[in-house]
Short mmCIF file of C-alpha atoms and ligand atoms in Angstrom, two decimals:
data_model
loop_
_atom_site.label_atom_id
_atom_site.label_comp_id
_atom_site.label_asym_id
_atom_site.label_seq_id
_atom_site.Cartn_x
_atom_site.Cartn_y
_atom_site.Cartn_z
CA MET A 1 189.60 -201.76 -64.39
CA ILE A 2 185.38 -200.99 -62.37
CA THR A 3 186.56 -204.35 -60.04
CA ARG A 4 190.02 -202.76 -59.18
CA PHE A 5 187.50 -199.00 -58.70
CA LEU A 6 185.10 -200.63 -56.56
CA GLY A 7 188.19 -202.69 -54.51
CA LYS A 8 189.67 -199.60 -53.80
CA VAL A 9 186.40 -197.89 -52.65
CA PHE A 10 185.18 -200.58 -50.19
CA SER A 11 189.06 -200.72 -48.62
CA GLY A 12 188.69 -204.52 -48.39
CA HIS A 13 186.37 -204.59 -45.43
CA LEU A 14 182.80 -205.96 -45.84
CA PHE A 15 183.28 -206.65 -49.46
CA LYS A 16 186.60 -207.66 -50.39
CA PRO A 17 186.20 -211.75 -50.53
CA PRO A 18 189.04 -213.35 -48.74
CA GLN A 19 191.89 -214.17 -50.94
CA PRO A 20 193.51 -218.00 -50.89
CA LYS A 21 197.01 -218.12 -49.90
CA ILE A 22 198.28 -219.97 -53.13
CA ILE A 23 201.31 -222.78 -52.39
CA PRO A 24 203.53 -223.49 -55.10
CA PHE A 25 204.76 -226.79 -55.50
CA SER A 26 208.03 -226.27 -54.10
CA ALA A 27 206.64 -225.44 -50.58
CA HIS A 28 203.69 -228.47 -50.36
CA GLY A 29 205.59 -230.89 -52.63
CA VAL A 30 202.60 -232.36 -53.99
CA GLY A 31 203.34 -233.47 -57.87
CA ARG A 32 200.34 -233.97 -60.66
CA GLU A 33 201.50 -237.72 -61.14
CA GLY A 34 199.39 -238.34 -57.66
CA ILE A 35 196.38 -237.58 -59.18
CA SER A 36 194.40 -240.24 -61.46
CA PRO A 37 194.63 -239.91 -64.99
CA CYS A 38 190.43 -239.97 -65.02
CA ALA A 39 190.42 -236.50 -62.56
CA LEU A 40 193.63 -234.98 -64.72
CA ARG A 41 191.63 -235.89 -67.89
CA VAL A 42 188.75 -233.80 -66.22
CA THR A 43 190.22 -231.05 -65.11
CA GLN A 44 192.34 -230.58 -68.40
CA THR A 45 189.19 -230.89 -70.54
CA LEU A 46 187.43 -228.27 -68.33
CA GLN A 47 190.78 -225.93 -68.37
CA ARG A 48 190.84 -226.39 -72.29
CA HIS A 49 187.22 -224.76 -72.03
CA GLU A 50 187.62 -221.85 -70.10
CA PHE A 51 186.16 -222.76 -66.87
CA SER A 52 188.42 -223.31 -63.53
CA ALA A 53 188.70 -226.62 -61.91
CA PHE A 54 190.46 -228.52 -58.92
CA VAL A 55 190.55 -231.50 -57.81
CA VAL A 56 189.16 -230.86 -54.27
CA GLY A 57 188.62 -232.01 -50.62
CA GLY A 58 189.75 -235.53 -48.94
CA ALA A 59 191.80 -236.62 -52.12
CA VAL A 60 194.48 -233.21 -51.68
CA ARG A 61 194.24 -233.65 -47.97
CA ASP A 62 195.71 -237.60 -48.12
CA LEU A 63 198.24 -236.75 -50.74
CA LEU A 64 199.72 -233.80 -48.52
CA LEU A 65 199.65 -236.48 -45.47
CA GLY A 66 201.55 -238.62 -48.11
CA ARG A 67 198.63 -241.06 -48.42
CA ARG A 68 197.07 -242.71 -51.86
CA PRO A 69 193.68 -241.27 -52.05
CA LYS A 70 190.55 -243.57 -52.48
CA ASP A 71 188.88 -241.34 -55.21
CA PHE A 72 189.00 -238.24 -56.40
CA ASP A 73 186.49 -235.30 -56.47
CA VAL A 74 186.83 -232.07 -58.77
CA ALA A 75 185.10 -228.91 -58.13
CA THR A 76 184.41 -226.24 -61.09
CA ASP A 77 182.56 -223.10 -61.93
CA ALA A 78 180.96 -225.14 -64.95
CA THR A 79 177.45 -226.01 -64.30
CA PRO A 80 176.33 -229.70 -64.69
CA GLU A 81 174.92 -229.24 -67.56
CA GLU A 82 177.78 -227.86 -68.69
CA VAL A 83 180.46 -230.59 -67.51
CA ARG A 84 177.29 -233.19 -68.57
CA GLU A 85 178.41 -231.43 -72.66
CA LEU A 86 182.21 -231.85 -72.10
CA PHE A 87 182.09 -235.91 -71.40
CA ARG A 88 180.31 -238.65 -73.18
CA ARG A 89 180.74 -240.62 -70.27
CA SER A 90 178.98 -238.76 -67.86
CA ARG A 91 175.95 -238.39 -65.80
CA VAL A 92 174.19 -235.75 -63.42
CA ILE A 93 173.35 -237.43 -60.19
CA GLY A 94 171.88 -236.82 -56.89
CA ARG A 95 168.80 -234.96 -55.63
CA ARG A 96 170.00 -232.81 -52.61
CA PHE A 97 172.97 -231.01 -54.66
CA ARG A 98 173.14 -232.02 -58.47
CA ILE A 99 176.58 -233.36 -59.26
CA VAL A 100 178.20 -234.73 -62.21
CA HIS A 101 179.60 -238.36 -62.24
CA VAL A 102 182.47 -238.89 -65.11
CA MET A 103 183.76 -242.25 -65.82
CA CYS A 104 187.00 -243.04 -67.40
CA GLY A 105 187.51 -246.79 -67.89
CA PRO A 106 186.85 -248.52 -64.35
CA GLU A 107 187.39 -245.09 -62.95
CA THR A 108 184.42 -242.25 -61.89
CA VAL A 109 185.32 -238.94 -61.01
CA GLU A 110 182.84 -237.03 -59.02
CA VAL A 111 182.43 -233.06 -60.49
CA SER A 112 180.43 -230.86 -58.66
CA THR A 113 179.69 -226.89 -59.36
CA PHE A 114 181.24 -224.59 -56.84
CA ARG A 115 178.51 -224.24 -54.39
CA GLY A 116 177.47 -220.52 -52.69
CA THR A 117 176.49 -220.06 -49.06
CA ASN A 118 174.01 -217.94 -49.43
CA PRO A 119 171.05 -218.14 -51.71
CA THR A 120 171.05 -215.81 -54.60
CA ASP A 121 169.19 -216.45 -57.56
CA GLU A 122 165.37 -216.93 -57.56
CA GLY A 123 165.02 -220.31 -57.42
CA ASP A 124 167.75 -220.95 -55.45
CA GLU A 125 166.95 -223.71 -52.71
CA ARG A 126 168.37 -223.98 -48.89
CA VAL A 127 165.78 -225.44 -46.27
CA ALA A 128 166.54 -226.05 -42.81
CA ASP A 129 164.63 -227.81 -40.27
CA GLU A 130 163.93 -226.83 -36.79
CA HIS A 131 167.54 -227.43 -35.37
CA GLY A 132 169.02 -225.79 -38.05
CA ARG A 133 169.63 -228.78 -40.15
CA ILE A 134 169.65 -228.12 -43.89
CA LEU A 135 167.67 -230.06 -45.99
CA ARG A 136 168.48 -228.99 -49.43
CA ASP A 137 171.00 -226.51 -50.67
CA ASN A 138 171.18 -226.14 -54.50
CA VAL A 139 172.51 -223.14 -54.36
CA PHE A 140 175.84 -222.03 -56.77
CA GLY A 141 178.65 -219.77 -56.06
CA SER A 142 182.04 -218.66 -56.16
CA GLN A 143 185.19 -221.03 -55.43
CA GLU A 144 186.02 -219.14 -52.05
CA GLN A 145 182.10 -219.75 -50.85
CA ASP A 146 182.53 -223.38 -51.85
CA ALA A 147 185.78 -223.44 -49.52
CA THR A 148 183.73 -221.93 -46.78
CA ARG A 149 180.65 -224.10 -46.89
CA ARG A 150 183.25 -227.32 -46.50
CA ASP A 151 183.83 -228.88 -43.10
CA PHE A 152 187.03 -228.74 -42.14
CA SER A 153 189.87 -226.19 -43.19
CA VAL A 154 191.93 -229.72 -44.19
CA ASN A 155 188.92 -230.54 -46.52
CA ALA A 156 189.36 -227.01 -48.10
CA LEU A 157 192.39 -227.19 -50.33
CA PHE A 158 191.97 -227.07 -54.19
CA TYR A 159 194.80 -228.31 -55.87
CA ASP A 160 195.43 -227.48 -59.79
CA PRO A 161 197.25 -230.43 -61.83
CA ALA A 162 198.32 -227.67 -64.26
CA THR A 163 200.25 -225.45 -62.44
CA GLN A 164 200.56 -228.09 -58.74
CA GLU A 165 199.43 -225.09 -56.63
CA ILE A 166 197.35 -225.45 -53.25
CA TRP A 167 194.80 -222.70 -53.31
CA ASP A 168 194.25 -222.45 -49.42
CA TYR A 169 191.18 -220.15 -48.14
CA HIS A 170 191.31 -221.37 -44.68
CA ASP A 171 194.85 -222.39 -43.77
CA GLY A 172 194.01 -226.00 -44.26
CA VAL A 173 197.99 -226.70 -45.23
CA ALA A 174 198.91 -225.34 -41.63
CA ASP A 175 196.49 -226.94 -39.76
CA LEU A 176 197.59 -230.07 -41.66
CA GLY A 177 201.00 -229.57 -40.54
CA LYS A 178 200.05 -229.29 -36.92
CA ARG A 179 197.73 -232.53 -37.58
CA ARG A 180 194.88 -230.26 -36.53
CA LEU A 181 191.24 -230.83 -37.47
CA ARG A 182 190.06 -227.62 -37.60
CA MET A 183 186.18 -226.91 -38.19
CA ILE A 184 185.61 -223.26 -40.49
CA GLY A 185 183.63 -221.60 -38.86
CA GLU A 186 181.29 -221.60 -35.56
CA PRO A 187 181.30 -225.66 -34.84
CA GLU A 188 178.18 -225.59 -32.75
CA SER A 189 175.90 -224.09 -35.87
CA ARG A 190 178.15 -225.92 -38.47
CA TYR A 191 176.70 -229.40 -36.73
CA ARG A 192 173.55 -228.21 -36.30
CA GLU A 193 173.46 -227.54 -40.09
CA ASP A 194 174.51 -230.85 -40.63
CA PRO A 195 175.15 -233.47 -37.68
CA VAL A 196 176.91 -236.21 -39.78
CA ARG A 197 179.86 -233.56 -39.34
CA MET A 198 180.21 -234.85 -35.86
CA LEU A 199 180.77 -238.55 -37.27
CA ARG A 200 183.21 -237.07 -40.08
CA ALA A 201 185.09 -235.47 -37.01
CA VAL A 202 185.90 -238.69 -35.31
CA ARG A 203 186.77 -240.40 -38.57
CA LEU A 204 188.93 -238.36 -39.88
CA ALA A 205 190.83 -237.47 -36.31
CA ALA A 206 191.16 -241.38 -35.76
CA SER A 207 191.84 -242.93 -39.30
CA ARG A 208 194.09 -239.89 -39.97
CA GLY A 209 195.81 -239.53 -36.79
CA LEU A 210 194.59 -235.69 -36.21
CA GLU A 211 193.18 -234.16 -33.20
CA ILE A 212 189.98 -232.83 -33.61
CA ASP A 213 190.23 -229.05 -32.40
CA PRO A 214 189.17 -227.63 -29.04
CA ARG A 215 186.66 -225.38 -30.46
CA ALA A 216 185.59 -228.26 -32.79
CA ARG A 217 185.26 -230.84 -29.83
CA LYS A 218 184.12 -229.22 -27.48
CA PRO A 219 180.56 -229.13 -28.29
CA ILE A 220 179.96 -232.39 -29.92
CA ARG A 221 178.62 -234.31 -26.56
CA SER A 222 175.80 -232.29 -25.91
CA LEU A 223 174.99 -232.15 -29.63
CA ALA A 224 175.15 -235.82 -29.94
CA GLY A 225 171.56 -236.18 -29.79
CA LEU A 226 170.67 -234.43 -32.98
CA LEU A 227 172.02 -237.46 -34.60
CA ALA A 228 168.82 -238.76 -34.37
CA SER A 229 166.84 -236.50 -36.91
CA VAL A 230 169.51 -237.76 -39.83
CA PRO A 231 167.77 -240.26 -42.08
CA PRO A 232 168.85 -243.55 -40.71
CA ALA A 233 170.49 -244.46 -44.23
CA ARG A 234 172.62 -241.00 -44.21
CA VAL A 235 174.01 -242.33 -40.71
CA LEU A 236 174.23 -245.70 -42.10
CA ASP A 237 176.56 -244.73 -44.72
CA GLU A 238 178.67 -242.59 -42.88
CA LEU A 239 178.96 -245.49 -40.24
CA LEU A 240 179.95 -247.88 -43.04
CA LYS A 241 182.52 -245.41 -43.84
CA LEU A 242 183.76 -245.40 -40.27
CA LEU A 243 183.77 -248.86 -39.99
CA LEU A 244 185.67 -249.82 -42.98
CA SER A 245 188.12 -246.95 -42.65
CA GLY A 246 190.97 -249.36 -41.59
CA HIS A 247 191.05 -247.75 -38.05
CA ALA A 248 187.26 -248.89 -37.18
CA ALA A 249 188.95 -249.75 -33.69
CA GLN A 250 190.13 -246.49 -32.60
CA CYS A 251 187.37 -244.81 -34.55
CA VAL A 252 184.97 -246.44 -32.23
CA ALA A 253 187.23 -245.97 -29.31
CA GLN A 254 186.82 -242.55 -30.56
CA LEU A 255 182.81 -242.43 -30.39
CA ARG A 256 182.86 -243.30 -26.65
CA ARG A 257 184.92 -241.19 -25.73
CA GLU A 258 182.83 -238.19 -27.20
CA GLY A 259 179.62 -240.13 -26.63
CA LEU A 260 178.67 -240.46 -29.72
CA HIS A 261 177.88 -244.17 -29.85
CA HIS A 262 174.66 -243.83 -28.58
CA GLY A 263 172.90 -242.25 -31.27
CA VAL A 264 174.96 -244.16 -33.56
CA LEU A 265 175.93 -247.24 -32.45
CA PRO A 266 173.11 -247.99 -30.31
CA LEU A 267 173.62 -251.92 -30.95
CA LEU A 268 177.38 -251.17 -29.47
CA ASP A 269 175.70 -249.66 -26.02
CA ALA A 270 174.50 -253.40 -24.41
CA SER A 271 177.63 -255.17 -26.01
CA MET A 272 180.14 -252.83 -24.77
CA GLY A 273 178.61 -252.86 -21.37
CA GLN A 274 179.91 -256.11 -20.71
CA PRO A 275 183.57 -257.51 -20.58
CA LEU A 276 182.94 -260.35 -23.04
CA GLY A 277 180.95 -258.35 -25.31
CA GLU A 278 183.32 -255.73 -25.71
CA ARG A 279 186.03 -258.37 -26.11
CA PHE A 280 184.46 -259.60 -29.06
CA VAL A 281 183.70 -256.45 -30.39
CA MET A 282 187.02 -255.09 -30.43
CA LEU A 283 188.58 -258.32 -31.43
CA GLY A 284 185.75 -258.48 -34.62
CA LEU A 285 186.79 -254.48 -35.32
CA ARG A 286 190.35 -255.17 -34.69
CA ASN A 287 190.12 -258.40 -37.17
CA THR A 288 188.45 -256.11 -39.92
CA ASP A 289 190.70 -253.47 -39.79
CA GLU A 290 193.61 -255.65 -40.40
CA ARG A 291 191.71 -257.09 -43.90
CA VAL A 292 191.01 -253.55 -44.98
CA LEU A 293 194.70 -252.67 -44.72
CA ALA A 294 195.82 -256.13 -46.51
CA GLY A 295 193.39 -255.00 -49.27
CA LYS A 296 191.30 -258.10 -48.39
CA PRO A 297 187.13 -257.84 -48.71
CA VAL A 298 185.72 -257.39 -45.68
CA SER A 299 181.65 -257.99 -45.30
CA PRO A 300 179.39 -255.56 -43.67
CA GLY A 301 177.24 -258.24 -42.82
CA PHE A 302 179.57 -259.90 -40.49
CA LEU A 303 180.73 -256.78 -39.11
CA PHE A 304 176.96 -256.22 -38.32
CA ALA A 305 176.61 -259.59 -36.92
CA THR A 306 179.59 -259.16 -34.81
CA LEU A 307 178.17 -256.32 -33.17
CA LEU A 308 174.90 -257.17 -32.49
CA TRP A 309 176.11 -260.46 -31.22
CA HIS A 310 176.34 -260.57 -27.79
CA GLU A 311 172.52 -258.88 -27.70
CA VAL A 312 171.32 -261.47 -29.88
CA LEU A 313 172.90 -264.02 -27.10
CA ALA A 314 171.01 -262.30 -24.38
CA ALA A 315 168.08 -262.55 -25.87
CA TRP A 316 168.84 -265.69 -26.95
CA LYS A 317 169.04 -266.93 -23.46
CA GLY A 318 166.23 -265.29 -22.33
CA PHE A 319 163.69 -267.31 -24.57
CA GLU A 320 165.46 -269.86 -23.27
CA GLY A 321 164.98 -269.40 -19.96
CA LYS A 322 161.13 -269.22 -20.88
CA GLY A 323 161.07 -272.97 -21.98
CA GLU A 324 161.82 -272.48 -25.36
CA PRO A 325 163.81 -275.12 -27.52
CA PRO A 326 167.40 -273.73 -28.07
CA VAL A 327 166.77 -272.96 -32.15
CA PRO A 328 163.31 -271.53 -32.35
CA ALA A 329 164.60 -269.40 -28.98
CA LEU A 330 167.86 -268.49 -31.29
CA TYR A 331 165.62 -267.28 -34.37
CA ARG A 332 163.27 -265.50 -32.23
CA ALA A 333 166.11 -263.91 -30.63
CA MET A 334 167.63 -262.51 -33.98
CA ASP A 335 164.23 -261.16 -34.95
CA ASP A 336 164.00 -259.34 -31.62
CA VAL A 337 167.17 -257.96 -31.82
CA LEU A 338 167.06 -256.79 -35.64
CA LYS A 339 163.51 -255.68 -35.53
CA THR A 340 164.72 -253.33 -32.39
CA GLN A 341 167.77 -251.87 -34.62
CA ALA A 342 165.17 -251.29 -37.47
CA GLY A 343 164.23 -248.39 -35.86
CA LYS A 344 167.66 -247.21 -35.54
CA LEU A 345 169.76 -247.73 -37.93
CA ALA A 346 168.69 -248.93 -41.64
CA ILE A 347 170.32 -252.10 -42.03
CA PRO A 348 169.72 -252.92 -45.37
CA HIS A 349 168.25 -256.67 -46.12
CA ARG A 350 171.25 -257.60 -47.99
CA PHE A 351 173.19 -257.11 -44.64
CA SER A 352 170.52 -258.74 -42.56
CA ALA A 353 170.47 -261.71 -44.57
CA ASP A 354 174.07 -262.47 -44.00
CA MET A 355 173.54 -261.79 -40.55
CA ARG A 356 170.79 -263.99 -39.61
CA GLU A 357 173.18 -267.02 -41.84
CA ILE A 358 175.94 -265.90 -39.48
CA TRP A 359 174.03 -266.18 -36.62
CA ALA A 360 171.85 -269.27 -37.63
CA MET A 361 174.73 -271.05 -38.35
CA GLN A 362 176.93 -271.25 -34.67
CA PRO A 363 174.80 -273.78 -32.66
CA ARG A 364 175.07 -276.26 -35.62
CA LEU A 365 179.35 -275.43 -35.69
CA LEU A 366 179.07 -276.98 -32.03
CA GLN A 367 177.56 -280.14 -33.51
CA ARG A 368 180.50 -282.61 -34.60
CA SER A 369 179.02 -285.91 -35.21
CA GLY A 370 177.08 -287.81 -37.77
CA LYS A 371 176.40 -286.13 -41.15
CA ARG A 372 176.00 -282.82 -39.74
CA PRO A 373 179.52 -281.33 -40.06
CA TYR A 374 180.01 -282.46 -43.62
CA ARG A 375 176.51 -280.90 -44.40
CA LEU A 376 177.79 -277.54 -43.06
CA LEU A 377 181.24 -277.47 -44.66
CA GLU A 378 178.87 -277.29 -47.89
CA HIS A 379 177.01 -274.07 -47.15
CA PRO A 380 177.77 -271.41 -48.90
CA ARG A 381 178.65 -269.29 -46.17
CA PHE A 382 180.48 -271.73 -44.19
CA ARG A 383 183.73 -269.57 -44.32
CA ALA A 384 182.01 -266.81 -42.55
CA GLY A 385 180.14 -268.81 -39.86
CA TYR A 386 183.58 -270.50 -39.06
CA ASP A 387 185.36 -267.13 -38.98
CA PHE A 388 182.53 -265.91 -36.88
CA LEU A 389 183.07 -268.76 -34.29
CA ARG A 390 187.00 -268.31 -34.15
CA LEU A 391 186.05 -264.98 -32.94
CA ARG A 392 183.85 -265.92 -30.38
CA CYS A 393 186.74 -268.44 -29.40
CA GLU A 394 189.55 -265.68 -28.98
CA SER A 395 186.89 -263.63 -27.12
CA GLY A 396 186.61 -266.63 -24.33
CA GLU A 397 182.77 -266.98 -25.38
CA VAL A 398 183.54 -270.51 -26.88
CA ASP A 399 185.94 -273.26 -26.07
CA ARG A 400 188.84 -272.90 -28.10
CA SER A 401 189.28 -276.80 -28.84
CA ILE A 402 186.21 -276.49 -31.07
CA GLY A 403 187.41 -273.80 -33.65
CA GLU A 404 190.55 -275.94 -33.55
CA TRP A 405 188.61 -279.13 -34.35
CA TRP A 406 187.04 -277.34 -37.16
CA GLU A 407 190.29 -276.05 -38.83
CA ARG A 408 191.45 -279.55 -38.69
CA PHE A 409 188.45 -280.76 -39.79
CA GLN A 410 188.32 -278.82 -42.81
CA ARG A 411 192.07 -279.52 -43.85
CA ALA A 412 191.49 -283.21 -43.03
CA GLY A 413 191.41 -286.13 -45.48
CA GLU A 414 188.42 -288.69 -45.47
CA ALA A 415 189.59 -290.72 -43.07
CA GLU A 416 191.05 -288.60 -40.44
CA ARG A 417 187.64 -286.44 -40.67
CA ALA A 418 185.65 -290.21 -39.47
CA GLN A 419 187.98 -290.60 -36.93
CA MET A 420 187.59 -286.79 -35.66
CA LEU A 421 183.12 -287.45 -35.33
CA VAL A 422 182.96 -287.07 -32.12
CA ARG A 423 180.65 -290.65 -30.93
CA GLY A 424 177.62 -290.16 -28.57
CA GLU A 425 177.05 -286.70 -29.39
CA GLU A 426 173.50 -286.04 -28.09
CA THR A 427 171.08 -284.87 -31.20
CA GLY A 428 168.66 -282.54 -31.01
CA ARG A 429 166.04 -285.26 -32.18
CA ARG A 430 167.51 -287.93 -29.24
CA ARG A 431 167.57 -284.74 -26.95
CA ARG A 432 164.02 -284.06 -27.48
CA ARG A 433 163.26 -287.43 -27.15
CA ARG A 434 164.73 -287.95 -23.55
CA ARG A 435 163.22 -284.72 -22.49
CA ARG A 436 159.79 -286.15 -23.61
CA ARG A 437 160.76 -289.14 -21.54
CA ARG A 438 161.06 -286.81 -18.70
CA ARG A 439 157.96 -284.46 -19.32
CA GLY A 440 156.73 -282.85 -16.44
CA GLU A 441 160.28 -281.82 -15.25
CA GLY A 442 161.23 -278.17 -15.07
CA GLY A 443 161.16 -275.61 -18.11
CA ALA A 444 164.63 -274.25 -18.81
CA THR A 445 167.09 -276.00 -21.06
CA GLN A 446 170.87 -275.25 -20.52
CA ASP A 447 172.01 -276.69 -23.98
CA GLN A 448 171.84 -273.67 -26.02
CA GLY A 449 175.58 -275.73 -27.07
CA GLU A 450 177.89 -277.77 -25.20
CA GLY A 451 180.89 -275.47 -25.59
CA MET A 452 179.51 -272.32 -24.77
CA ARG A 453 180.61 -270.67 -21.16
CA ASP A 454 178.43 -267.78 -19.11
CA GLU A 455 178.73 -264.41 -19.82
CA GLY A 456 180.75 -262.39 -17.40
P1 LIG B 501 186.92 -240.03 -47.39
O1 LIG B 501 187.19 -239.66 -49.19
O2 LIG B 501 188.37 -240.25 -46.75
O3 LIG B 501 185.67 -240.48 -46.99
P2 LIG B 501 186.39 -236.84 -47.78
O4 LIG B 501 186.70 -236.03 -46.82
O5 LIG B 501 187.07 -237.02 -48.99
O6 LIG B 501 186.78 -238.47 -46.51
P3 LIG B 501 183.90 -237.39 -48.88
O7 LIG B 501 182.81 -237.87 -48.37
O8 LIG B 501 184.25 -238.03 -49.98
O9 LIG B 501 184.47 -237.12 -47.79
O10 LIG B 501 183.74 -235.59 -49.05
C1 LIG B 501 184.41 -235.05 -49.87
C2 LIG B 501 184.55 -233.64 -49.55
O11 LIG B 501 183.05 -232.93 -49.40
C3 LIG B 501 185.01 -233.00 -48.21
O12 LIG B 501 186.53 -233.34 -48.05
C4 LIG B 501 185.02 -231.79 -47.61
O13 LIG B 501 185.40 -231.01 -48.34
C5 LIG B 501 183.29 -231.90 -48.65
N1 LIG B 501 182.17 -232.56 -47.55
C6 LIG B 501 181.40 -233.81 -47.01
N2 LIG B 501 180.48 -234.00 -46.22
C7 LIG B 501 180.56 -232.52 -45.84
C8 LIG B 501 179.72 -232.05 -44.55
N3 LIG B 501 178.93 -232.96 -44.46
N4 LIG B 501 179.84 -230.58 -44.73
C9 LIG B 501 180.75 -229.91 -45.00
N5 LIG B 501 181.48 -230.43 -46.31
C10 LIG B 501 181.36 -232.11 -46.39
MG1 LIG B 502 186.33 -238.70 -50.62
#
């Protein structure tokens, strides 16, 4: 009664909260069978206890696009504690904003309480840095506010599995129909609040076949530098999502078009500057995309090893040019490249350990005499090292015959293997002996690998 009265008094200008468009099943066609069993259970339980509960965000967007969502998020007006009480297998996580993970079997659903756009109660927090980046926002709010603080209209859709309706506050369904990625609110300030949204824009556009709305696209180039103020671990998370999206090649191409790669992928600056490096990186990305789309596992270490390889090569040549023997020169080059990266992108140790192994195997793969190929086959990471070599061959950096040799060697029987061994190949020890004999003759060595071609 009172609300209705007040609503009339303020006649819908300042005080009437925006109403969502409620779109029925008949108009959008997304049935509840597309929702995972765990997300269904979560929304049903919450609704049975008089809370509102919706599947929200990326899952609704992807269902509307006819894609199977990777995971499901639920938004509710229940507080994290209230959610926690309803589900035995659940835990509260998150520092920036507390959310609840509800587990059913192998599936986990993320349940978050509607977030507000403004501080309301005492104790609410919303702290920004000097660029406008929000450092903490722990404010609960209404469903409408929750929609408004999401990034793009197509990500702000709420789906009620009980009624099969979509609640749409920002015309996300229409935008999706037009394949348009439109920022909610004023794009520049939304990017300033959280520069990672620029990466999200590129990833979502490239991976979902959407076009970034011109208003949302325009400020990106000039704001790209803000990514430097984001904690490296968060940038890495987003970058991994992008590289493992199954559309990495398109995403990276678009990052470059938007001028975003300098900040995020400094590793690409050098490699992409020259044709051989660029060809290698793009081959690596396309290869990863094929694996992801075929449901095969991909190793982030392998991917980062690919992105940085041509920097390692350049540094390696540099050290060799100063007279360092090939293998120590390679190890120094690896250290150098990883150290330079460490300041920009927080590559975790588990990835960099893989990268080192893959790189260190490369000169060993060029030696095809004696016992060494047999030993290398036993290496636990042989497969990764070999796949990497094949990419190098394909890009034109290394003679194809070497990759083909290894392919045959792996499949061959004992007798054939013995025949395949390259005779008279110079071993490291022999080479050093010869060099010692020639003591005094010039410094630079040319033999980082007999199959290696020059950059060009
Ligand atoms: P995907 O799952 O494919 O990575 P997504 O859009 O679901 O895409 P999530 O990171 O899972 O991405 O985020 C879930 C939802 O949370 C988004 O759809 C969006 O509504 C909201 N969201 C995520 N990140 C941000 C952000 N930086 N700013 C505002 N809203 C965000
Ligand atoms: Mg998601």
